[in-house]
């Protein structure tokens, strides 16, 4: 264990003092890992749109000041009591799934992803906008050698969300799979869908992302401003799955009729207004809608290994930790190509 010397020194964190407050760079004491925890020396942390929940206080029960960040990649710096199977110096990440209670009805059935008391780094406890953070062992994800920290970080939320949703979608190789949105989630969804062997149609607004979508692995690009996306998908035979990544309920609703028989709209883009899909649209062709939230640490491990093997990478813009506020603003602007990652 590294120990007392490191623990006495301060570390830099970017914290939010209150809901809606600005980011503050402050020095804090480096925390000691408690029972069942490790301390991670953070090397990179993705800035995810869900960090808005912490910044603006949109999640119930957040205690402030709070350090956001749930796309964390680094190295185990110290292990707490009772930790086995994880070593100092080991490269690890922590994603959205930052711990569970092991006792709720979902956990008792092994459905850890839907733990009723799911802990989320940066929301339930301080996250990765920091030089060091603590994490419970059940949240840890080993990082394969072939991925740098900055490459691994965004795969721990945006990556796993699209990877896991697609691999559980029921689509088989060769099936038409549409990815709605060519952004932070969508650009990863297109790559995974391509590597899974699907016939990939990317659906974006305007012609701007056509070349990029093809480069990422889409065989078809549908500009939903120029053509009716649903009709375009029907011309291709109807989609088995539409992975809806851009948080626009209207765009998702308009695309629904692009599904073929038994097709499924899988929603991962978080919007707050209702979808407008009539029961008759569901009944016709026995089509369905499903939401999907990230996955467990083991799912993240699969995501990282798959990405390492197949070359799937997030497109990133990096900012040093000291410029967290600027990086966050860049993420919010929607102009980032595509994930913003803080480096320490
Ligand atoms: Zn996220
Ligand atoms: Zn639980």
mmCIF file of C-alpha atoms and ligand atoms in Angstrom:
data_model
loop_
_atom_site.group_PDB
_atom_site.id
_atom_site.type_symbol
_atom_site.label_atom_id
_atom_site.label_comp_id
_atom_site.label_asym_id
_atom_site.label_seq_id
_atom_site.Cartn_x
_atom_site.Cartn_y
_atom_site.Cartn_z
ATOM 1 C CA UNK A 1 0.000 0.000 0.000
ATOM 2 C CA UNK A 2 1.360 3.397 -0.787
ATOM 3 C CA UNK A 3 0.157 5.055 2.329
ATOM 4 C CA UNK A 4 0.648 7.927 4.604
ATOM 5 C CA UNK A 5 2.832 10.160 2.488
ATOM 6 C CA UNK A 6 0.417 10.271 -0.439
ATOM 7 C CA UNK A 7 -2.586 10.516 1.864
ATOM 8 C CA UNK A 8 -1.313 13.696 3.492
ATOM 9 C CA UNK A 9 -0.777 15.518 0.209
ATOM 10 C CA UNK A 10 -3.587 17.475 -1.379
ATOM 11 C CA UNK A 11 -5.221 16.643 -4.664
ATOM 12 C CA UNK A 12 -7.030 18.808 -7.182
ATOM 13 C CA UNK A 13 -10.708 18.251 -7.837
ATOM 14 C CA UNK A 14 -13.336 20.069 -9.870
ATOM 15 C CA UNK A 15 -16.372 20.257 -7.617
ATOM 16 C CA UNK A 16 -19.847 21.720 -7.779
ATOM 17 C CA UNK A 17 -20.794 23.559 -4.593
ATOM 18 C CA UNK A 18 -24.558 23.594 -5.054
ATOM 19 C CA UNK A 19 -27.171 22.730 -7.668
ATOM 20 C CA UNK A 20 -26.647 25.084 -10.594
ATOM 21 C CA UNK A 21 -23.326 26.304 -9.174
ATOM 22 C CA UNK A 22 -20.167 26.835 -11.210
ATOM 23 C CA UNK A 23 -17.266 24.425 -11.194
ATOM 24 C CA UNK A 24 -14.618 25.170 -8.598
ATOM 25 C CA UNK A 25 -11.053 23.871 -8.736
ATOM 26 C CA UNK A 26 -10.091 23.151 -5.140
ATOM 27 C CA UNK A 27 -7.445 21.261 -3.205
ATOM 28 C CA UNK A 28 -8.657 18.420 -1.046
ATOM 29 C CA UNK A 29 -6.956 15.856 1.081
ATOM 30 C CA UNK A 30 -6.395 12.607 -0.764
ATOM 31 C CA UNK A 31 -8.990 10.208 0.702
ATOM 32 C CA UNK A 32 -8.145 6.842 2.266
ATOM 33 C CA UNK A 33 -9.943 3.795 0.885
ATOM 34 C CA UNK A 34 -12.313 2.169 3.354
ATOM 35 C CA UNK A 35 -13.310 -1.488 3.629
ATOM 36 C CA UNK A 36 -14.021 -2.945 0.190
ATOM 37 C CA UNK A 37 -12.825 0.142 -1.665
ATOM 38 C CA UNK A 38 -9.816 1.068 -3.734
ATOM 39 C CA UNK A 39 -8.336 4.459 -4.412
ATOM 40 C CA UNK A 40 -7.851 5.222 -8.077
ATOM 41 C CA UNK A 41 -5.297 7.654 -9.365
ATOM 42 C CA UNK A 42 -7.410 9.084 -12.144
ATOM 43 C CA UNK A 43 -5.774 9.472 -15.555
ATOM 44 C CA UNK A 44 -8.823 10.390 -17.622
ATOM 45 C CA UNK A 45 -12.506 11.061 -17.050
ATOM 46 C CA UNK A 46 -15.104 11.517 -19.746
ATOM 47 C CA UNK A 47 -17.590 14.365 -19.500
ATOM 48 C CA UNK A 48 -21.000 12.870 -20.117
ATOM 49 C CA UNK A 49 -24.252 14.725 -20.721
ATOM 50 C CA UNK A 50 -25.582 12.996 -17.592
ATOM 51 C CA UNK A 51 -23.138 15.082 -15.552
ATOM 52 C CA UNK A 52 -25.838 17.731 -15.882
ATOM 53 C CA UNK A 53 -27.690 15.763 -13.209
ATOM 54 C CA UNK A 54 -24.930 16.608 -10.729
ATOM 55 C CA UNK A 55 -24.177 20.091 -12.001
ATOM 56 C CA UNK A 56 -27.826 21.190 -11.938
ATOM 57 C CA UNK A 57 -29.038 19.009 -9.060
ATOM 58 C CA UNK A 58 -31.472 17.051 -11.197
ATOM 59 C CA UNK A 59 -31.021 13.755 -9.351
ATOM 60 C CA UNK A 60 -32.712 13.310 -5.981
ATOM 61 C CA UNK A 61 -30.575 13.300 -2.862
ATOM 62 C CA UNK A 62 -27.209 14.537 -4.174
ATOM 63 C CA UNK A 63 -25.055 15.874 -1.354
ATOM 64 C CA UNK A 64 -22.892 18.904 -2.158
ATOM 65 C CA UNK A 65 -20.138 19.776 -2.721
ATOM 66 C CA UNK A 66 -19.950 16.988 -5.258
ATOM 67 C CA UNK A 67 -17.274 16.005 -7.785
ATOM 68 C CA UNK A 68 -18.965 14.761 -10.994
ATOM 69 C CA UNK A 69 -17.646 12.107 -13.368
ATOM 70 C CA UNK A 70 -18.670 8.514 -14.133
ATOM 71 C CA UNK A 71 -16.359 7.691 -17.069
ATOM 72 C CA UNK A 72 -13.225 7.163 -15.054
ATOM 73 C CA UNK A 73 -9.988 5.484 -16.104
ATOM 74 C CA UNK A 74 -6.830 5.248 -14.030
ATOM 75 C CA UNK A 75 -4.650 3.076 -11.859
ATOM 76 C CA UNK A 76 -5.299 1.522 -8.442
ATOM 77 C CA UNK A 77 -3.223 3.540 -6.049
ATOM 78 C CA UNK A 78 -4.180 1.930 -2.765
ATOM 79 C CA UNK A 79 -6.485 -0.879 -1.699
ATOM 80 C CA UNK A 80 -8.681 -0.808 1.398
ATOM 81 C CA UNK A 81 -9.228 -3.615 3.881
ATOM 82 C CA UNK A 82 -10.892 -6.754 2.619
ATOM 83 C CA UNK A 83 -10.002 -6.144 -1.018
ATOM 84 C CA UNK A 84 -8.817 -9.196 -2.909
ATOM 85 C CA UNK A 85 -8.371 -9.797 -6.606
ATOM 86 C CA UNK A 86 -7.342 -6.197 -7.308
ATOM 87 C CA UNK A 87 -3.818 -4.915 -7.020
ATOM 88 C CA UNK A 88 -2.032 -1.662 -6.580
ATOM 89 C CA UNK A 89 -0.787 -0.502 -9.995
ATOM 90 C CA UNK A 90 -3.584 -2.271 -11.884
ATOM 91 C CA UNK A 91 -5.297 -0.236 -14.591
ATOM 92 C CA UNK A 92 -9.014 0.083 -13.895
ATOM 93 C CA UNK A 93 -12.052 2.072 -14.842
ATOM 94 C CA UNK A 94 -15.378 2.937 -13.238
ATOM 95 C CA UNK A 95 -18.524 3.676 -15.218
ATOM 96 C CA UNK A 96 -22.154 4.596 -14.568
ATOM 97 C CA UNK A 97 -22.700 1.416 -12.553
ATOM 98 C CA UNK A 98 -20.740 2.448 -9.487
ATOM 99 C CA UNK A 99 -21.954 -0.048 -6.908
ATOM 100 C CA UNK A 100 -25.014 -1.895 -5.665
ATOM 101 C CA UNK A 101 -26.611 -2.947 -2.394
ATOM 102 C CA UNK A 102 -26.697 -6.711 -3.117
ATOM 103 C CA UNK A 103 -29.916 -6.953 -1.097
ATOM 104 C CA UNK A 104 -32.747 -5.391 -3.124
ATOM 105 C CA UNK A 105 -35.169 -7.617 -5.078
ATOM 106 C CA UNK A 106 -33.291 -6.980 -8.364
ATOM 107 C CA UNK A 107 -29.900 -7.839 -6.866
ATOM 108 C CA UNK A 108 -31.357 -10.944 -5.208
ATOM 109 C CA UNK A 109 -32.345 -12.091 -8.674
ATOM 110 C CA UNK A 110 -28.902 -11.301 -10.075
ATOM 111 C CA UNK A 111 -30.211 -8.333 -12.057
ATOM 112 C CA UNK A 112 -27.549 -5.972 -10.758
ATOM 113 C CA UNK A 113 -28.011 -3.528 -13.618
ATOM 114 C CA UNK A 114 -31.407 -2.659 -12.195
ATOM 115 C CA UNK A 115 -30.387 -2.435 -8.531
ATOM 116 C CA UNK A 116 -32.908 -0.191 -6.800
ATOM 117 C CA UNK A 117 -30.130 1.477 -4.882
ATOM 118 C CA UNK A 118 -27.631 1.674 -7.712
ATOM 119 C CA UNK A 119 -24.716 3.894 -6.799
ATOM 120 C CA UNK A 120 -23.460 6.245 -9.478
ATOM 121 C CA UNK A 121 -20.012 7.827 -9.320
ATOM 122 C CA UNK A 122 -20.252 11.608 -9.343
ATOM 123 C CA UNK A 123 -23.825 11.417 -8.024
ATOM 124 C CA UNK A 124 -23.903 9.010 -5.057
ATOM 125 C CA UNK A 125 -20.249 9.698 -4.220
ATOM 126 C CA UNK A 126 -17.429 11.827 -5.615
ATOM 127 C CA UNK A 127 -16.470 10.908 -9.162
ATOM 128 C CA UNK A 128 -13.632 11.304 -11.594
ATOM 129 C CA UNK A 129 -13.218 15.059 -12.141
ATOM 130 C CA UNK A 130 -10.322 14.645 -9.719
ATOM 131 C CA UNK A 131 -6.792 13.404 -9.384
ATOM 132 C CA UNK A 132 -7.938 10.620 -7.059
ATOM 133 C CA UNK A 133 -11.223 8.963 -6.232
ATOM 134 C CA UNK A 134 -12.516 6.068 -4.172
ATOM 135 C CA UNK A 135 -14.564 3.264 -5.670
ATOM 136 C CA UNK A 136 -16.106 0.046 -4.337
ATOM 137 C CA UNK A 137 -14.568 -3.094 -5.838
ATOM 138 C CA UNK A 138 -17.804 -4.244 -7.475
ATOM 139 C CA UNK A 139 -17.655 -1.159 -9.714
ATOM 140 C CA UNK A 140 -14.142 -1.838 -11.029
ATOM 141 C CA UNK A 141 -13.458 -2.678 -14.654
ATOM 142 C CA UNK A 142 -10.017 -3.890 -15.756
ATOM 143 C CA UNK A 143 -8.674 -1.854 -18.685
ATOM 144 C CA UNK A 144 -7.031 -3.918 -21.428
ATOM 145 C CA UNK A 145 -3.504 -3.054 -22.467
ATOM 146 C CA UNK A 146 -4.444 -1.887 -25.945
ATOM 147 C CA UNK A 147 -6.594 0.995 -24.715
ATOM 148 C CA UNK A 148 -5.228 4.239 -23.313
ATOM 149 C CA UNK A 149 -7.010 5.817 -20.341
ATOM 150 C CA UNK A 150 -8.510 8.527 -22.557
ATOM 151 C CA UNK A 151 -9.750 5.864 -24.990
ATOM 152 C CA UNK A 152 -11.227 3.705 -22.247
ATOM 153 C CA UNK A 153 -13.018 6.493 -20.326
ATOM 154 C CA UNK A 154 -15.886 7.281 -22.728
ATOM 155 C CA UNK A 155 -16.423 3.580 -23.423
ATOM 156 C CA UNK A 156 -17.436 3.168 -19.761
ATOM 157 C CA UNK A 157 -20.729 5.000 -20.273
ATOM 158 C CA UNK A 158 -21.419 5.939 -23.893
ATOM 159 C CA UNK A 159 -19.645 2.816 -25.127
ATOM 160 C CA UNK A 160 -21.201 0.235 -22.843
ATOM 161 C CA UNK A 161 -24.660 1.752 -23.293
ATOM 162 C CA UNK A 162 -24.668 1.270 -27.056
ATOM 163 C CA UNK A 163 -22.679 -2.012 -26.998
ATOM 164 C CA UNK A 164 -24.906 -3.607 -24.387
ATOM 165 C CA UNK A 165 -28.173 -2.357 -25.871
ATOM 166 C CA UNK A 166 -27.216 -3.727 -29.293
ATOM 167 C CA UNK A 167 -25.935 -7.086 -28.110
ATOM 168 C CA UNK A 168 -29.195 -7.667 -26.224
ATOM 169 C CA UNK A 169 -31.369 -6.314 -29.026
ATOM 170 C CA UNK A 170 -32.108 -9.650 -30.658
ATOM 171 C CA UNK A 171 -30.754 -8.465 -34.020
ATOM 172 C CA UNK A 172 -28.663 -11.040 -35.883
ATOM 173 C CA UNK A 173 -25.755 -10.505 -38.279
ATOM 174 C CA UNK A 174 -27.083 -9.249 -41.586
ATOM 175 C CA UNK A 175 -30.178 -7.636 -40.050
ATOM 176 C CA UNK A 176 -30.948 -4.025 -40.835
ATOM 177 C CA UNK A 177 -30.157 -1.943 -37.748
ATOM 178 C CA UNK A 178 -30.702 1.798 -37.767
ATOM 179 C CA UNK A 179 -28.787 4.108 -35.480
ATOM 180 C CA UNK A 180 -30.698 7.350 -34.948
ATOM 181 C CA UNK A 181 -28.302 10.210 -34.216
ATOM 182 C CA UNK A 182 -24.644 10.584 -35.147
ATOM 183 C CA UNK A 183 -23.339 12.079 -31.906
ATOM 184 C CA UNK A 184 -21.717 11.085 -28.633
ATOM 185 C CA UNK A 185 -23.671 7.817 -28.370
ATOM 186 C CA UNK A 186 -24.531 7.342 -32.032
ATOM 187 C CA UNK A 187 -20.992 7.440 -33.396
ATOM 188 C CA UNK A 188 -20.154 4.521 -31.094
ATOM 189 C CA UNK A 189 -23.428 2.727 -31.848
ATOM 190 C CA UNK A 190 -22.652 2.806 -35.578
ATOM 191 C CA UNK A 191 -19.211 1.296 -35.002
ATOM 192 C CA UNK A 192 -20.465 -1.476 -32.717
ATOM 193 C CA UNK A 193 -23.384 -2.263 -35.039
ATOM 194 C CA UNK A 194 -20.944 -2.570 -37.933
ATOM 195 C CA UNK A 195 -18.607 -4.855 -35.978
ATOM 196 C CA UNK A 196 -21.588 -7.002 -34.922
ATOM 197 C CA UNK A 197 -22.209 -7.682 -38.606
ATOM 198 C CA UNK A 198 -25.442 -5.758 -38.967
ATOM 199 C CA UNK A 199 -26.512 -3.903 -42.076
ATOM 200 C CA UNK A 200 -26.195 -0.432 -40.603
ATOM 201 C CA UNK A 201 -28.254 2.595 -41.524
ATOM 202 C CA UNK A 202 -27.303 5.836 -39.789
ATOM 203 C CA UNK A 203 -30.017 8.449 -39.447
ATOM 204 C CA UNK A 204 -28.931 12.045 -38.928
ATOM 205 C CA UNK A 205 -30.307 15.532 -39.365
ATOM 206 C CA UNK A 206 -28.797 17.232 -42.409
ATOM 207 C CA UNK A 207 -26.115 16.023 -44.807
ATOM 208 C CA UNK A 208 -23.200 17.045 -42.533
ATOM 209 C CA UNK A 209 -22.459 13.657 -40.985
ATOM 210 C CA UNK A 210 -22.984 11.454 -44.045
ATOM 211 C CA UNK A 211 -19.310 10.894 -44.839
ATOM 212 C CA UNK A 212 -18.416 10.362 -41.201
ATOM 213 C CA UNK A 213 -21.263 7.880 -40.641
ATOM 214 C CA UNK A 214 -20.062 5.829 -43.606
ATOM 215 C CA UNK A 215 -16.497 5.951 -42.346
ATOM 216 C CA UNK A 216 -17.690 4.662 -38.961
ATOM 217 C CA UNK A 217 -19.357 1.688 -40.626
ATOM 218 C CA UNK A 218 -22.837 2.658 -41.836
ATOM 219 C CA UNK A 219 -23.658 1.332 -45.295
ATOM 220 C CA UNK A 220 -26.522 3.783 -45.656
ATOM 221 C CA UNK A 221 -26.936 7.340 -44.439
ATOM 222 C CA UNK A 222 -30.418 8.764 -44.174
ATOM 223 C CA UNK A 223 -30.746 12.528 -43.898
ATOM 224 C CA UNK A 224 -34.014 12.884 -41.998
ATOM 225 C CA UNK A 225 -34.322 16.514 -43.094
ATOM 226 C CA UNK A 226 -34.274 15.584 -46.771
ATOM 227 C CA UNK A 227 -36.208 12.306 -46.634
ATOM 228 C CA UNK A 228 -38.731 10.643 -44.363
ATOM 229 C CA UNK A 229 -36.495 8.358 -42.306
ATOM 230 C CA UNK A 230 -39.222 5.783 -41.695
ATOM 231 C CA UNK A 231 -39.956 5.471 -45.410
ATOM 232 C CA UNK A 232 -36.275 5.206 -46.253
ATOM 233 C CA UNK A 233 -35.901 2.337 -43.763
ATOM 234 C CA UNK A 234 -38.966 0.578 -45.171
ATOM 235 C CA UNK A 235 -37.441 0.805 -48.647
ATOM 236 C CA UNK A 236 -34.476 -1.118 -47.240
ATOM 237 C CA UNK A 237 -36.833 -3.800 -45.934
ATOM 238 C CA UNK A 238 -37.661 -2.387 -42.491
ATOM 239 C CA UNK A 239 -35.298 -2.247 -39.535
ATOM 240 C CA UNK A 240 -35.068 -5.080 -37.020
ATOM 241 C CA UNK A 241 -33.795 -2.568 -34.476
ATOM 242 C CA UNK A 242 -33.664 1.196 -34.277
ATOM 243 C CA UNK A 243 -31.164 2.327 -31.669
ATOM 244 C CA UNK A 244 -32.365 5.805 -30.712
ATOM 245 C CA UNK A 245 -29.445 7.811 -29.395
ATOM 246 C CA UNK A 246 -30.264 11.476 -30.081
ATOM 247 C CA UNK A 247 -32.459 12.770 -27.237
ATOM 248 C CA UNK A 248 -35.326 13.943 -29.431
ATOM 249 C CA UNK A 249 -38.682 12.301 -28.745
ATOM 250 C CA UNK A 250 -40.009 13.742 -31.964
ATOM 251 C CA UNK A 251 -37.196 12.292 -34.098
ATOM 252 C CA UNK A 252 -37.586 8.897 -32.409
ATOM 253 C CA UNK A 253 -41.364 8.915 -32.902
ATOM 254 C CA UNK A 254 -41.056 9.879 -36.572
ATOM 255 C CA UNK A 255 -38.683 7.005 -37.194
ATOM 256 C CA UNK A 256 -40.774 4.319 -35.502
ATOM 257 C CA UNK A 257 -42.612 3.235 -38.661
ATOM 258 C CA UNK A 258 -39.235 2.355 -40.175
ATOM 259 C CA UNK A 259 -39.328 -0.860 -38.098
ATOM 260 C CA UNK A 260 -40.069 -4.142 -39.813
ATOM 261 C CA UNK A 261 -42.218 -6.926 -38.324
ATOM 262 C CA UNK A 262 -41.230 -7.740 -34.723
ATOM 263 C CA UNK A 263 -38.873 -4.773 -34.874
ATOM 264 C CA UNK A 264 -37.815 -2.939 -31.748
ATOM 265 C CA UNK A 265 -37.109 0.698 -30.978
ATOM 266 C CA UNK A 266 -34.419 0.732 -28.297
ATOM 267 C CA UNK A 267 -34.167 4.074 -26.550
ATOM 268 C CA UNK A 268 -30.854 5.096 -24.999
ATOM 269 C CA UNK A 269 -31.004 8.867 -25.641
ATOM 270 C CA UNK A 270 -32.552 10.465 -22.565
ATOM 271 C CA UNK A 271 -35.331 12.933 -23.372
ATOM 272 C CA UNK A 272 -38.041 14.078 -20.975
ATOM 273 C CA UNK A 273 -40.992 14.731 -23.289
ATOM 274 C CA UNK A 274 -43.299 11.910 -24.402
ATOM 275 C CA UNK A 275 -42.882 9.749 -27.475
ATOM 276 C CA UNK A 276 -45.923 9.996 -29.748
ATOM 277 C CA UNK A 277 -46.468 6.463 -30.946
ATOM 278 C CA UNK A 278 -50.020 5.165 -31.289
ATOM 279 C CA UNK A 279 -50.981 1.678 -30.094
ATOM 280 C CA UNK A 280 -51.894 0.777 -33.673
ATOM 281 C CA UNK A 281 -48.257 1.330 -34.656
ATOM 282 C CA UNK A 282 -47.163 -1.158 -32.004
ATOM 283 C CA UNK A 283 -49.794 -3.751 -32.814
ATOM 284 C CA UNK A 284 -49.101 -3.623 -36.561
ATOM 285 C CA UNK A 285 -46.186 -5.988 -37.022
ATOM 286 C CA UNK A 286 -45.990 -6.728 -33.270
ATOM 287 C CA UNK A 287 -43.428 -4.010 -32.838
ATOM 288 C CA UNK A 288 -42.074 -2.834 -29.502
ATOM 289 C CA UNK A 289 -40.254 -0.095 -27.625
ATOM 290 C CA UNK A 290 -37.625 -0.702 -24.993
ATOM 291 C CA UNK A 291 -35.444 1.583 -22.906
ATOM 292 C CA UNK A 292 -31.916 0.567 -22.024
ATOM 293 C CA UNK A 293 -29.563 1.722 -19.265
ATOM 294 C CA UNK A 294 -25.824 0.995 -19.379
ATOM 295 C CA UNK A 295 -24.870 -2.267 -17.647
ATOM 296 C CA UNK A 296 -22.710 -3.808 -14.944
ATOM 297 C CA UNK A 297 -18.956 -3.608 -14.505
ATOM 298 C CA UNK A 298 -18.708 -7.020 -16.193
ATOM 299 C CA UNK A 299 -20.605 -5.630 -19.186
ATOM 300 C CA UNK A 300 -18.129 -2.735 -19.273
ATOM 301 C CA UNK A 301 -15.277 -5.218 -19.223
ATOM 302 C CA UNK A 302 -16.786 -6.932 -22.279
ATOM 303 C CA UNK A 303 -17.189 -3.542 -23.974
ATOM 304 C CA UNK A 304 -13.554 -2.580 -23.442
ATOM 305 C CA UNK A 305 -12.238 -5.928 -24.613
ATOM 306 C CA UNK A 306 -14.456 -5.899 -27.678
ATOM 307 C CA UNK A 307 -13.380 -2.349 -28.523
ATOM 308 C CA UNK A 308 -9.733 -3.238 -28.090
ATOM 309 C CA UNK A 309 -10.081 -6.237 -30.404
ATOM 310 C CA UNK A 310 -12.149 -4.605 -33.120
ATOM 311 C CA UNK A 311 -10.775 -1.077 -33.170
ATOM 312 C CA UNK A 312 -13.951 0.649 -31.980
ATOM 313 C CA UNK A 313 -12.927 3.972 -30.467
ATOM 314 C CA UNK A 314 -14.730 7.064 -29.305
ATOM 315 C CA UNK A 315 -13.778 10.251 -31.109
ATOM 316 C CA UNK A 316 -12.606 12.540 -28.332
ATOM 317 C CA UNK A 317 -11.547 16.066 -27.480
ATOM 318 C CA UNK A 318 -9.356 16.291 -24.417
ATOM 319 C CA UNK A 319 -9.119 19.033 -21.806
ATOM 320 C CA UNK A 320 -6.852 19.129 -18.766
ATOM 321 C CA UNK A 321 -8.661 18.772 -15.412
ATOM 322 C CA UNK A 322 -7.998 22.455 -14.620
ATOM 323 C CA UNK A 323 -10.225 23.364 -17.584
ATOM 324 C CA UNK A 324 -13.129 21.148 -16.498
ATOM 325 C CA UNK A 325 -15.597 24.059 -16.715
ATOM 326 C CA UNK A 326 -14.562 24.731 -20.304
ATOM 327 C CA UNK A 327 -14.743 21.046 -21.211
ATOM 328 C CA UNK A 328 -18.196 20.800 -19.666
ATOM 329 C CA UNK A 329 -19.376 23.849 -21.624
ATOM 330 C CA UNK A 330 -17.978 22.288 -24.777
ATOM 331 C CA UNK A 331 -19.930 19.073 -24.091
ATOM 332 C CA UNK A 332 -23.114 21.085 -23.440
ATOM 333 C CA UNK A 333 -22.692 23.079 -26.658
ATOM 334 C CA UNK A 334 -23.288 19.915 -28.656
ATOM 335 C CA UNK A 335 -20.420 20.883 -30.943
ATOM 336 C CA UNK A 336 -17.831 18.473 -29.554
ATOM 337 C CA UNK A 337 -16.665 15.732 -31.937
ATOM 338 C CA UNK A 338 -17.875 13.738 -30.008
ATOM 339 C CA UNK A 339 -16.884 12.960 -26.424
ATOM 340 C CA UNK A 340 -15.044 15.387 -24.177
ATOM 341 C CA UNK A 341 -12.455 13.748 -21.910
ATOM 342 C CA UNK A 342 -10.579 15.325 -19.024
ATOM 343 C CA UNK A 343 -6.978 14.245 -18.581
ATOM 344 C CA UNK A 344 -5.121 14.530 -15.276
HETATM 345 ZN ZN1 LIG B 1 -22.751 8.865 -18.872
HETATM 346 ZN ZN1 LIG B 2 -29.752 -3.904 -5.384
#
